[in-house]
Short mmCIF file of C-alpha atoms and ligand atoms in Angstrom, two decimals:
data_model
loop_
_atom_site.label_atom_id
_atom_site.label_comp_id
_atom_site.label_asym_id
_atom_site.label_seq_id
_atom_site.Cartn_x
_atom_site.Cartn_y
_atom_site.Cartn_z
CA UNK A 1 0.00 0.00 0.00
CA UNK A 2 1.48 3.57 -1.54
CA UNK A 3 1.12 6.18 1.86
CA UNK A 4 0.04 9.74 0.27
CA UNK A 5 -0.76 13.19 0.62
CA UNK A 6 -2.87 14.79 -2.14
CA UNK A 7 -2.55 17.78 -3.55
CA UNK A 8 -5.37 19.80 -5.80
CA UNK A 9 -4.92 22.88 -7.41
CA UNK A 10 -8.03 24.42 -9.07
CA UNK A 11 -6.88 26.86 -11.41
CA UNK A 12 -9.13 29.11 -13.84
CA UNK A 13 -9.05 26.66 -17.11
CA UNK A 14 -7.15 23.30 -15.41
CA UNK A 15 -7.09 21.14 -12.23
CA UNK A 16 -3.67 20.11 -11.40
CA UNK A 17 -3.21 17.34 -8.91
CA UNK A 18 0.38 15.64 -6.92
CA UNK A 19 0.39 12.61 -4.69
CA UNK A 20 3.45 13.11 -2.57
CA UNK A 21 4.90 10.37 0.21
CA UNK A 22 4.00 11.43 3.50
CA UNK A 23 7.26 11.55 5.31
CA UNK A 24 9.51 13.78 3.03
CA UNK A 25 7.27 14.72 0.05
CA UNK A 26 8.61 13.35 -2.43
CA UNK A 27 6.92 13.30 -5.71
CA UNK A 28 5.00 10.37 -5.74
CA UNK A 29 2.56 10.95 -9.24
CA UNK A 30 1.39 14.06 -10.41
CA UNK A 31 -1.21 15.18 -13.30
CA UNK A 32 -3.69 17.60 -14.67
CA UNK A 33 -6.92 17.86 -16.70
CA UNK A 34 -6.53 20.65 -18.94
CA UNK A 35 -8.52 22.65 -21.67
CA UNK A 36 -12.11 22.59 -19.55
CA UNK A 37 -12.78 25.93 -20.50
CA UNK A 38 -12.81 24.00 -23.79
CA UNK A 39 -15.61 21.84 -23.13
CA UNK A 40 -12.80 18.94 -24.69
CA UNK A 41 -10.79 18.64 -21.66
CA UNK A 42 -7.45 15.60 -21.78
CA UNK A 43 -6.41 14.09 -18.76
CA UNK A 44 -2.73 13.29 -18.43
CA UNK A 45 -0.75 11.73 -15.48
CA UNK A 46 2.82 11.26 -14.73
CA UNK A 47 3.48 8.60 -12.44
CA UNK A 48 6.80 7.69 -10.65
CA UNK A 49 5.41 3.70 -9.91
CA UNK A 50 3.79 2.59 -13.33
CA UNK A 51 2.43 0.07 -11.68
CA UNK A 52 -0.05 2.01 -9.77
CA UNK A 53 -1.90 3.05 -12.65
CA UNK A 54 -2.04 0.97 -15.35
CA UNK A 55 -5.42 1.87 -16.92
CA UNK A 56 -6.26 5.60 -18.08
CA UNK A 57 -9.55 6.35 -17.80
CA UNK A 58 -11.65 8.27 -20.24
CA UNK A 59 -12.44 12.04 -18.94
CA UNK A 60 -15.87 12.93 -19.37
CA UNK A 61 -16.20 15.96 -22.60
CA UNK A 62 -17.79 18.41 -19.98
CA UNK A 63 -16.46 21.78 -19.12
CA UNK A 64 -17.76 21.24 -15.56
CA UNK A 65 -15.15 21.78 -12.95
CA UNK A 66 -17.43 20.13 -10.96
CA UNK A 67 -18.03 16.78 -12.72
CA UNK A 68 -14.09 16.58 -13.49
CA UNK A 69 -13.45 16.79 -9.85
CA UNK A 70 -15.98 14.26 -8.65
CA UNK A 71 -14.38 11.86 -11.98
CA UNK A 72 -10.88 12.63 -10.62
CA UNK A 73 -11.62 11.46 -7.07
CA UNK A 74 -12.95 8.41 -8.23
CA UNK A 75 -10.54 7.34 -10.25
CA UNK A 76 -8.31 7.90 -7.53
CA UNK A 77 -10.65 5.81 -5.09
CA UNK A 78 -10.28 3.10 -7.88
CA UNK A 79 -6.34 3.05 -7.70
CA UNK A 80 -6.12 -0.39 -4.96
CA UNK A 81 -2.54 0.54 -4.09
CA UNK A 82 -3.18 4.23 -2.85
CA UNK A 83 -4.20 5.15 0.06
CA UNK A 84 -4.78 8.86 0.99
CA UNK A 85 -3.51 10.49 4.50
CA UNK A 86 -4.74 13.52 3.85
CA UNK A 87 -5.04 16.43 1.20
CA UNK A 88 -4.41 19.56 1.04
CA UNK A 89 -5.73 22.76 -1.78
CA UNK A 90 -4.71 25.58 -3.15
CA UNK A 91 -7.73 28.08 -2.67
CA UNK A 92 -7.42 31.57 -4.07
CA UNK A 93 -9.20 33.93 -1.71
CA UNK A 94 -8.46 33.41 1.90
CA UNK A 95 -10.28 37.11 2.64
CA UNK A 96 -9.41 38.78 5.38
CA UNK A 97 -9.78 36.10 8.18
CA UNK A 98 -7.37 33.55 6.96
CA UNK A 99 -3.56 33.98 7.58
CA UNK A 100 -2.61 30.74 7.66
CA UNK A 101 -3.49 27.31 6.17
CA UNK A 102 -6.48 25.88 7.87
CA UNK A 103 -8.05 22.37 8.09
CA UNK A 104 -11.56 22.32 6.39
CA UNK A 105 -14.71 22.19 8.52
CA UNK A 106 -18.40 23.33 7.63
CA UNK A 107 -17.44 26.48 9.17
CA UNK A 108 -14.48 27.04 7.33
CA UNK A 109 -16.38 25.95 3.72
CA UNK A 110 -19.07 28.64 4.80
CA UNK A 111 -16.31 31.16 5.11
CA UNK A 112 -14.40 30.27 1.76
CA UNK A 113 -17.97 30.31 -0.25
CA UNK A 114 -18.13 33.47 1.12
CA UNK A 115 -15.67 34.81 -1.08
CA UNK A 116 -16.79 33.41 -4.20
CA UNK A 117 -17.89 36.77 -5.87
CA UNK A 118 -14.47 37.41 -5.15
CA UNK A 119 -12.73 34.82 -7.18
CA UNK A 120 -15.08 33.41 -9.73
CA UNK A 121 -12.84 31.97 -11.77
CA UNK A 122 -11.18 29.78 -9.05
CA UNK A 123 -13.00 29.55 -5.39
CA UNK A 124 -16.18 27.33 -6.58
CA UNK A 125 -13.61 24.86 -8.47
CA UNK A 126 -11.82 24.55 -5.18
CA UNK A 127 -15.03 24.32 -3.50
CA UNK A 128 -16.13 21.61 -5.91
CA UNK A 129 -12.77 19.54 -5.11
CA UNK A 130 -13.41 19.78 -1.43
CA UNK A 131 -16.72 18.73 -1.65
CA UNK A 132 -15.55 15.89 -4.15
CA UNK A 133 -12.74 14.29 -1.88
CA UNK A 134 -15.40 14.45 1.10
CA UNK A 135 -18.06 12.75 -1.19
CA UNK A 136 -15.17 9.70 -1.94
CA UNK A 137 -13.06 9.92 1.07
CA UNK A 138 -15.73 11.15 4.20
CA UNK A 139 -13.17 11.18 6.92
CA UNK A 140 -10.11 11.99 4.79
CA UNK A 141 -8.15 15.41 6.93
CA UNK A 142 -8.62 18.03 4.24
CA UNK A 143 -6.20 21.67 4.35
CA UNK A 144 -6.76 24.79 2.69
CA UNK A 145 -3.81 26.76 1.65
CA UNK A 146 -4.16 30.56 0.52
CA UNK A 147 -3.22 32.58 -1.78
CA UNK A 148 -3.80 35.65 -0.44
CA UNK A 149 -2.10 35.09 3.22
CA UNK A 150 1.75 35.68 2.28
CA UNK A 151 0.31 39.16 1.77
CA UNK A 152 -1.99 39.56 4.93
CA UNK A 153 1.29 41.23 6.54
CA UNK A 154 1.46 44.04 4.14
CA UNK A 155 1.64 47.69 5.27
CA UNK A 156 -1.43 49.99 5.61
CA UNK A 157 -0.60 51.58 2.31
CA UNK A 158 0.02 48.76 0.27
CA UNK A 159 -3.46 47.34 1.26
CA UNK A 160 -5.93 50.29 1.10
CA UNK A 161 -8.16 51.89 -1.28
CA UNK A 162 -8.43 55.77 -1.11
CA UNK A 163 -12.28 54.77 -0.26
CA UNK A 164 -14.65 55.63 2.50
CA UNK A 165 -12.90 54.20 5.62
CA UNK A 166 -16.07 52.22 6.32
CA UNK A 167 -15.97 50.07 3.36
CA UNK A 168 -11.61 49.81 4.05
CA UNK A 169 -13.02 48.33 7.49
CA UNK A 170 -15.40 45.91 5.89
CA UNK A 171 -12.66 44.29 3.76
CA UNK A 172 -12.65 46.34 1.07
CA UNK A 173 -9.01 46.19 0.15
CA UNK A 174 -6.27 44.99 -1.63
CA UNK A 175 -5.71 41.27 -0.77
CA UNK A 176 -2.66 40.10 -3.26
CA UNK A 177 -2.73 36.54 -4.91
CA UNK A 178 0.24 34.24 -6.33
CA UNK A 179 1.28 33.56 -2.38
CA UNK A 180 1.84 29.96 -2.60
CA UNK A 181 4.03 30.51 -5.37
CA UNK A 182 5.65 33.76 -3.73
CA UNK A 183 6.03 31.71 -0.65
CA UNK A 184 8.30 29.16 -2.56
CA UNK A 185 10.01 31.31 -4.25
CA UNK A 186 10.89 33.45 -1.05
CA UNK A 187 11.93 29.84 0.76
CA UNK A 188 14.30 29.14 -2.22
CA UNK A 189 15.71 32.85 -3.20
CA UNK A 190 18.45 32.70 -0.46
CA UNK A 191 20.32 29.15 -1.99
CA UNK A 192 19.62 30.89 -5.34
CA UNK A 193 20.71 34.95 -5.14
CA UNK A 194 22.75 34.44 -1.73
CA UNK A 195 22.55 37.92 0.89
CA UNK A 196 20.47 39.97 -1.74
CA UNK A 197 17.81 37.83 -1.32
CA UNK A 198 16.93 39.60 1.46
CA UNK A 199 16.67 42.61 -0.20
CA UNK A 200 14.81 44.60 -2.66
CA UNK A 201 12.87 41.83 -4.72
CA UNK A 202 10.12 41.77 -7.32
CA UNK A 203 8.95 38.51 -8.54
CA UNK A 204 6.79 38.26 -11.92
CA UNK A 205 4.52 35.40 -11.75
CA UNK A 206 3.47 34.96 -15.36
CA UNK A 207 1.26 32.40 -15.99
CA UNK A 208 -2.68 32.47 -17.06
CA UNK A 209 -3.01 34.63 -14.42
CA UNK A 210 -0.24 37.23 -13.59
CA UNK A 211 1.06 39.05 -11.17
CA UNK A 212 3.99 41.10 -9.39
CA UNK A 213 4.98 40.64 -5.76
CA UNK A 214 7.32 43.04 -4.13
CA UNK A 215 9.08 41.37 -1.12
CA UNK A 216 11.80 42.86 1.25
CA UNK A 217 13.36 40.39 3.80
CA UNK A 218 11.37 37.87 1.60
CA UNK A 219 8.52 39.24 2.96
CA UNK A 220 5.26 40.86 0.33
CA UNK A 221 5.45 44.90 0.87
CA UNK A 222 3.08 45.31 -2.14
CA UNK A 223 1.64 43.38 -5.21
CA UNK A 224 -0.17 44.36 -7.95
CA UNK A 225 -3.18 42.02 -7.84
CA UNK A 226 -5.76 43.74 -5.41
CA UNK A 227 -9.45 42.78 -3.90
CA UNK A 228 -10.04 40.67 -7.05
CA UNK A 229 -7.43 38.26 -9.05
CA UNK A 230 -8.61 40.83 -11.95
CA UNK A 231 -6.41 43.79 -10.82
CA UNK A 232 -3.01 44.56 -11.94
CA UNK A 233 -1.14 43.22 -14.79
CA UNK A 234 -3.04 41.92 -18.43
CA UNK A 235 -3.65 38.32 -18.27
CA UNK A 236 -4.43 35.49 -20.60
CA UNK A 237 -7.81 36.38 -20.39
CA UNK A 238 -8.37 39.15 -17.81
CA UNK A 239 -7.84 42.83 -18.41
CA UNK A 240 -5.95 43.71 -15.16
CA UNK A 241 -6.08 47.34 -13.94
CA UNK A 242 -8.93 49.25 -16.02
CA UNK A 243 -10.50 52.34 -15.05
CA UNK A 244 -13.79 51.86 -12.89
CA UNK A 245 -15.66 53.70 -15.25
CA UNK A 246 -15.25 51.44 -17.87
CA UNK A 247 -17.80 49.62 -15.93
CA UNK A 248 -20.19 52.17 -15.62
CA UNK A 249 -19.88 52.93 -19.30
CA UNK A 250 -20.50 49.56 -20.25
CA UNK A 251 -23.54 49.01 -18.63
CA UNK A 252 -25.24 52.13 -19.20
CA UNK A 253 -23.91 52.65 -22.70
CA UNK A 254 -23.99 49.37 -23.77
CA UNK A 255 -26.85 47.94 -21.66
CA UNK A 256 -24.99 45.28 -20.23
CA UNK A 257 -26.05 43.02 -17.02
CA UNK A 258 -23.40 42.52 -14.35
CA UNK A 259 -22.53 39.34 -15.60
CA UNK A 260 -22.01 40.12 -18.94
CA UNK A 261 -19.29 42.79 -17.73
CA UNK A 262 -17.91 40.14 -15.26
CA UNK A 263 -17.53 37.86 -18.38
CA UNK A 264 -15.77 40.63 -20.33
CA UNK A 265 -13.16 41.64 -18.02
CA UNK A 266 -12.47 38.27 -16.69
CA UNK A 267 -12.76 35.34 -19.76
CA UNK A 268 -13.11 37.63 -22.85
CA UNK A 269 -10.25 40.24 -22.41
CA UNK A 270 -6.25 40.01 -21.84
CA UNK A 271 -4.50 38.41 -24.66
CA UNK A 272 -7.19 36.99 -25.97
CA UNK A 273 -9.20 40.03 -26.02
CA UNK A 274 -6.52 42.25 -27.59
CA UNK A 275 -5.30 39.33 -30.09
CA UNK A 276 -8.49 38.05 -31.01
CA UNK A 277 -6.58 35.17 -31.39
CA UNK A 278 -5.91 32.83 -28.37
CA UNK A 279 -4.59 33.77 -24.19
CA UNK A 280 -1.65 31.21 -25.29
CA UNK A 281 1.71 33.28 -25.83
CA UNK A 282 3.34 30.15 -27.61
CA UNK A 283 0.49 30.85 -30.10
CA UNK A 284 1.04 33.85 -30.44
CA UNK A 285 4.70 34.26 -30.73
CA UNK A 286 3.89 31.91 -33.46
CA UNK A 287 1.34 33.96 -34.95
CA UNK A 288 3.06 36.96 -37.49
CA UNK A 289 -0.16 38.91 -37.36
CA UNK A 290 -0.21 42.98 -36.31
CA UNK A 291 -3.17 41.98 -33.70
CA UNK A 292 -1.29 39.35 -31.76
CA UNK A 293 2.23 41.12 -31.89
CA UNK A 294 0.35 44.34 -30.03
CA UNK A 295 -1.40 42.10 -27.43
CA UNK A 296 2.37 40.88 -26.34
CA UNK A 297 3.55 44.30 -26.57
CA UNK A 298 0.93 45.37 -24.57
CA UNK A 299 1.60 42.41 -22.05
CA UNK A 300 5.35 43.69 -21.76
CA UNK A 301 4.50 47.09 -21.91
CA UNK A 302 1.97 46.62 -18.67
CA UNK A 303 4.23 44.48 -16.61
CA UNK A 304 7.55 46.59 -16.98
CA UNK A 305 5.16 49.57 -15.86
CA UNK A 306 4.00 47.87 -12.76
CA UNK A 307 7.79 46.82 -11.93
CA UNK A 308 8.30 50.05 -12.06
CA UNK A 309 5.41 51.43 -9.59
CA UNK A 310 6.70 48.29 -7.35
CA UNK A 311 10.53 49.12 -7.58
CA UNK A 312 9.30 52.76 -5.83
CA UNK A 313 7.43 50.52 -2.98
CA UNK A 314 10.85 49.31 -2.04
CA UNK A 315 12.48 52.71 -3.35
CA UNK A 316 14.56 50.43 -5.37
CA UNK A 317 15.54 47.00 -7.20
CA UNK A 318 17.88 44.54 -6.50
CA UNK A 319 16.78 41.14 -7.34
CA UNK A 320 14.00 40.24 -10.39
CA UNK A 321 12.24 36.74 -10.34
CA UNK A 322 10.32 35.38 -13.48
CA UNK A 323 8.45 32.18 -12.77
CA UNK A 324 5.44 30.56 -13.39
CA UNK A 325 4.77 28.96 -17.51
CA UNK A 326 5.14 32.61 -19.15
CA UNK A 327 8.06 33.17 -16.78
CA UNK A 328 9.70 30.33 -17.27
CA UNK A 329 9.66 29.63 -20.79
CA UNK A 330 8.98 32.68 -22.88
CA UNK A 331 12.52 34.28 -23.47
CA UNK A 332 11.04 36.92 -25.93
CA UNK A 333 8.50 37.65 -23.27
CA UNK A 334 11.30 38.58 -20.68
CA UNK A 335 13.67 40.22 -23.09
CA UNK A 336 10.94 42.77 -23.87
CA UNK A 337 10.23 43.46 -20.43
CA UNK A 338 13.94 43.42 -18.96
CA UNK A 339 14.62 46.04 -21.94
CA UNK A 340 11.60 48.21 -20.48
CA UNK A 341 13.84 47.80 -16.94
CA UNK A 342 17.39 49.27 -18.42
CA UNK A 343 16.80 52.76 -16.69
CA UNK A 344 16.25 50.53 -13.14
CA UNK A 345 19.55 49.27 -14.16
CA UNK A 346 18.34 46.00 -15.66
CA UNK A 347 20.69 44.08 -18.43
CA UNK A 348 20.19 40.99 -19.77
CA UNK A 349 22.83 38.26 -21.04
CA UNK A 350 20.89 37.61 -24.34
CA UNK A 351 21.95 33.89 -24.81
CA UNK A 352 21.63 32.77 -21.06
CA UNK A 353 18.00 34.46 -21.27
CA UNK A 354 17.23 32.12 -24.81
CA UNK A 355 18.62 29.19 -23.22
CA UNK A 356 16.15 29.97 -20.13
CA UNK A 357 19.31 30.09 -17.29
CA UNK A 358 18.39 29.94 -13.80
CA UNK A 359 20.82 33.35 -13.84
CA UNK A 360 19.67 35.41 -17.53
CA UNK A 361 21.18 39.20 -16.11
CA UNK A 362 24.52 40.09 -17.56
CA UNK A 363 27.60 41.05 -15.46
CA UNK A 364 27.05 44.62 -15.91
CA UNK A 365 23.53 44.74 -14.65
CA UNK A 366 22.67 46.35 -11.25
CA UNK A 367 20.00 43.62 -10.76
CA UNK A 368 20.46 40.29 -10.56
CA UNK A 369 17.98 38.39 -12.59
CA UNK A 370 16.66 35.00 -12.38
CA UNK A 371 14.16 32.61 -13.78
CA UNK A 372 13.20 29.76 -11.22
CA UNK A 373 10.39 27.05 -11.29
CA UNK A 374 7.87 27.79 -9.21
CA UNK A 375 6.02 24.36 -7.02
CA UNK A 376 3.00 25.85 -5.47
CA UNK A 377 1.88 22.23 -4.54
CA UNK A 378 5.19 21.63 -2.94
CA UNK A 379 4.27 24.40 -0.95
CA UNK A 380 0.88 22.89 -0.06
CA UNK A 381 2.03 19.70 0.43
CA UNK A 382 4.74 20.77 3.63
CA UNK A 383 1.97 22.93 5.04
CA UNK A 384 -0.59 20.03 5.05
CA UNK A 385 1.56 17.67 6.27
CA UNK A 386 2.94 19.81 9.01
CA UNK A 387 -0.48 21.05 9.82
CA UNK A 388 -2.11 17.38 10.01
CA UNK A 389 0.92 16.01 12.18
CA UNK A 390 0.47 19.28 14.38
CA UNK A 391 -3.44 17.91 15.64
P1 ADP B 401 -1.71 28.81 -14.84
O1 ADP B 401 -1.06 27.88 -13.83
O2 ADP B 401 -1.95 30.20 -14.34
O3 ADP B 401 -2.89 28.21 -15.54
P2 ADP B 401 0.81 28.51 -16.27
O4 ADP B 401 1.74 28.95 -15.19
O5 ADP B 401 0.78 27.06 -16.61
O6 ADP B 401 -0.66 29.04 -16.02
O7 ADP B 401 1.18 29.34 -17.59
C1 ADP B 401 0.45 29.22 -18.76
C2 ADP B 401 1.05 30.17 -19.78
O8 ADP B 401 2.41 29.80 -20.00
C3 ADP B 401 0.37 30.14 -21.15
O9 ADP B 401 0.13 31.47 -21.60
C4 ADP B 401 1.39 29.50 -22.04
O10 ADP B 401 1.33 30.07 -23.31
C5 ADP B 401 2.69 29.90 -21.38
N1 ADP B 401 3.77 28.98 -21.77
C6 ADP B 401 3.94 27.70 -21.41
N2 ADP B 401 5.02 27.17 -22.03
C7 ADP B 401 5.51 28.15 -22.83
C8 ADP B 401 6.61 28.24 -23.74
N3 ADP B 401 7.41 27.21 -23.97
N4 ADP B 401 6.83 29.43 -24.36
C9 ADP B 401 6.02 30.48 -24.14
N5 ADP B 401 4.97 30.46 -23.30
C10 ADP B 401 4.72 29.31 -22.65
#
């Protein structure tokens, strides 16, 4: 019998999954569905023993997180040689109660559905996953991990709207998202950028969803995602920071329900908006068109702004992080931006950026800059595990 801890993470348009061993997770299987936004998701899984799974089954064509989930789980359940210790999610919005990871109870789940509107995009998938492991495992210890809480520490200015003080009291403020992928990258930075690691940092989490984290002492001062996971930088699919009154415009101009603006800014905008084409930057660093070439430039052009407004949080630069699948693999992606940096004293060594170094600045270059694979579900996995052994 195989002892392990599972990992979900619901993202926006995939559910990622890792079974790590118990003791020292270590990477016991890991896999994703992918494409349910689609409608035509695949299911794919890596596994380190073959002989735990030797059928694949056939995911259902549904573009229900829900359904996947509940499939997942029992094909899990079906695997004879696994048994489960615990698991432990990602969720995105941990609002403002929720500083550190916590194990799931009704109470809890009443909180977290709480702050759906929120996170539409990601808190009812996790939801759905929670209630999916319950319906297959009933007393399986489940732990929810935030993103938000490596930010809860953030100073008053970093966190508040210039907005009547009542609604700043009621929670009205800027949360920050990415942390269990800032969190790993802050554990790592030190065996990676030695001393400076403790200094003036921005990391650029570029994935689907993308953000900037400014950290000093590896600790988040500011980021530029706010009270949604829509604020800040352009996204695969959301439009980032937009003037409120494009709102207000677009329902009163354009008669348009709440919804239908929700569904704009978050699934129909971002690369795919401005491209017309797809959210994917392979496809469109592939694609020669005018259309798709302006969406990336705007996508540089956005996130070497916001370093910018972050580098005057910590009234300087010292270190810059790329991670996450934009992060890590598009070299054209962080040429554009780094050359948007020179004046913070940015310089890239062309051919260690191409060949997607863990070290891609030059010698001359005030900052030191790095591109480093982030493991959110690492991250989930040590806080489960130490937060299960700690009851
Ligand atoms: P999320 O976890 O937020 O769903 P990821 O971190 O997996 O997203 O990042 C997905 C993004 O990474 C997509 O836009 C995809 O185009 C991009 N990406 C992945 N691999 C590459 C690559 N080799 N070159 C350029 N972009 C890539």
């Amino acid at each position: 019998m195989n002892k392990a801890i599972l990992i979900f993470n619901a993202g926006s348009s995939s559910i990622k999954f890792v079974l790590y061993s118990p003791e020292d997770c270590d990477l016991l299987a890991k896999g994703s569905i992918d494409e349910i936004v689609s409608g035509a998701p695949s299911f794919q899984i890596k596994v380190d023993n073959e002989a735990w799974f030797n059928e694949i089954g056939c995911v259902p064509q549904t573009g229900s997180h829900q359904a996947l989930s509940y499939w997942l789980m029992s094909y899990l359940h079906n695997v004879e040689s696994l048994e489960l210790l615990a698991a432990g999610h990602r969720v995105v919005h941990g609002g403002m109660v929720f500083s550190e990871p916590a194990l799931v109870t009704p109470e809890v789940i009443r909180q977290l559905e709480e702050y759906t509107p929120l996170a539409p995009n990601h808190q009812p998938h996790s939801l759905a996953a929670i209630a999916a492991i319950s319906s297959e495992w009933p007393e399986l210890k489940q732990v929810v991990c935030f993103d938000t809480a490596f930010h809860r520490d953030q100073p008053l200015v970093a966190h508040q709207f210039a907005i009547p003080r009542a609604l700043t009291d009621e929670g009205v403020i800027r949360y920050g998202f990415h942390g269990l992928s800032y969190q790993y990258i802050a554990n790592v930075l030190p065996t990676v950028a030695g001393p400076r690691a403790n200094g003036k940092v921005i990391v650029a989490h570029l994935g689907n969803g993308a953000s900037l984290c400014a950290m000093r002492e590896r600790k988040s001062v500011a980021s530029t995602m706010g009270f949604s996971a829509l604020d800040g930088l352009m996204m695969g699919r959301r439009c980032g920071s937009i003037d409120a009154g494009v709102v207000f415009y677009l329902q009163r101009h354009h008669n348009k329900s709440l919804e239908e603006v929700e569904d704009i800014l978050y699934r129909q905008s971002g690369l795919l908006g401005v491209s017309g084409i797809s959210s994917d930057v392979r496809e469109l660093q592939a694609n020669k068109s005018v259309e798709a070439r302006q969406a990336l430039d705007l996508f540089t052009y956005r996130a070497a702004c916001e370093i910018g407004s972050l580098a005057s949080s910590l009234s300087g630069l010292e270190v810059l992080v790329f991670t996450a699948g934009i992060g890590e693999h598009s070299a054209m992606i962080r040429r554009k931006i780094c050359e948007r940096c020179a004046w913070l004293g940015v310089d890239i060594d062309v051919s260690a950026n191409e060949a997607n170094q863990l070290k891609i600045s030059s010698s001359r270059s005030g900052v030191d800059v790095y591109v480093i694979p982030t493991n959110e579900e690492i991250e989930i996995a040590e806080s489960t595990r130490d937060h299960i052994s700690g009851i």
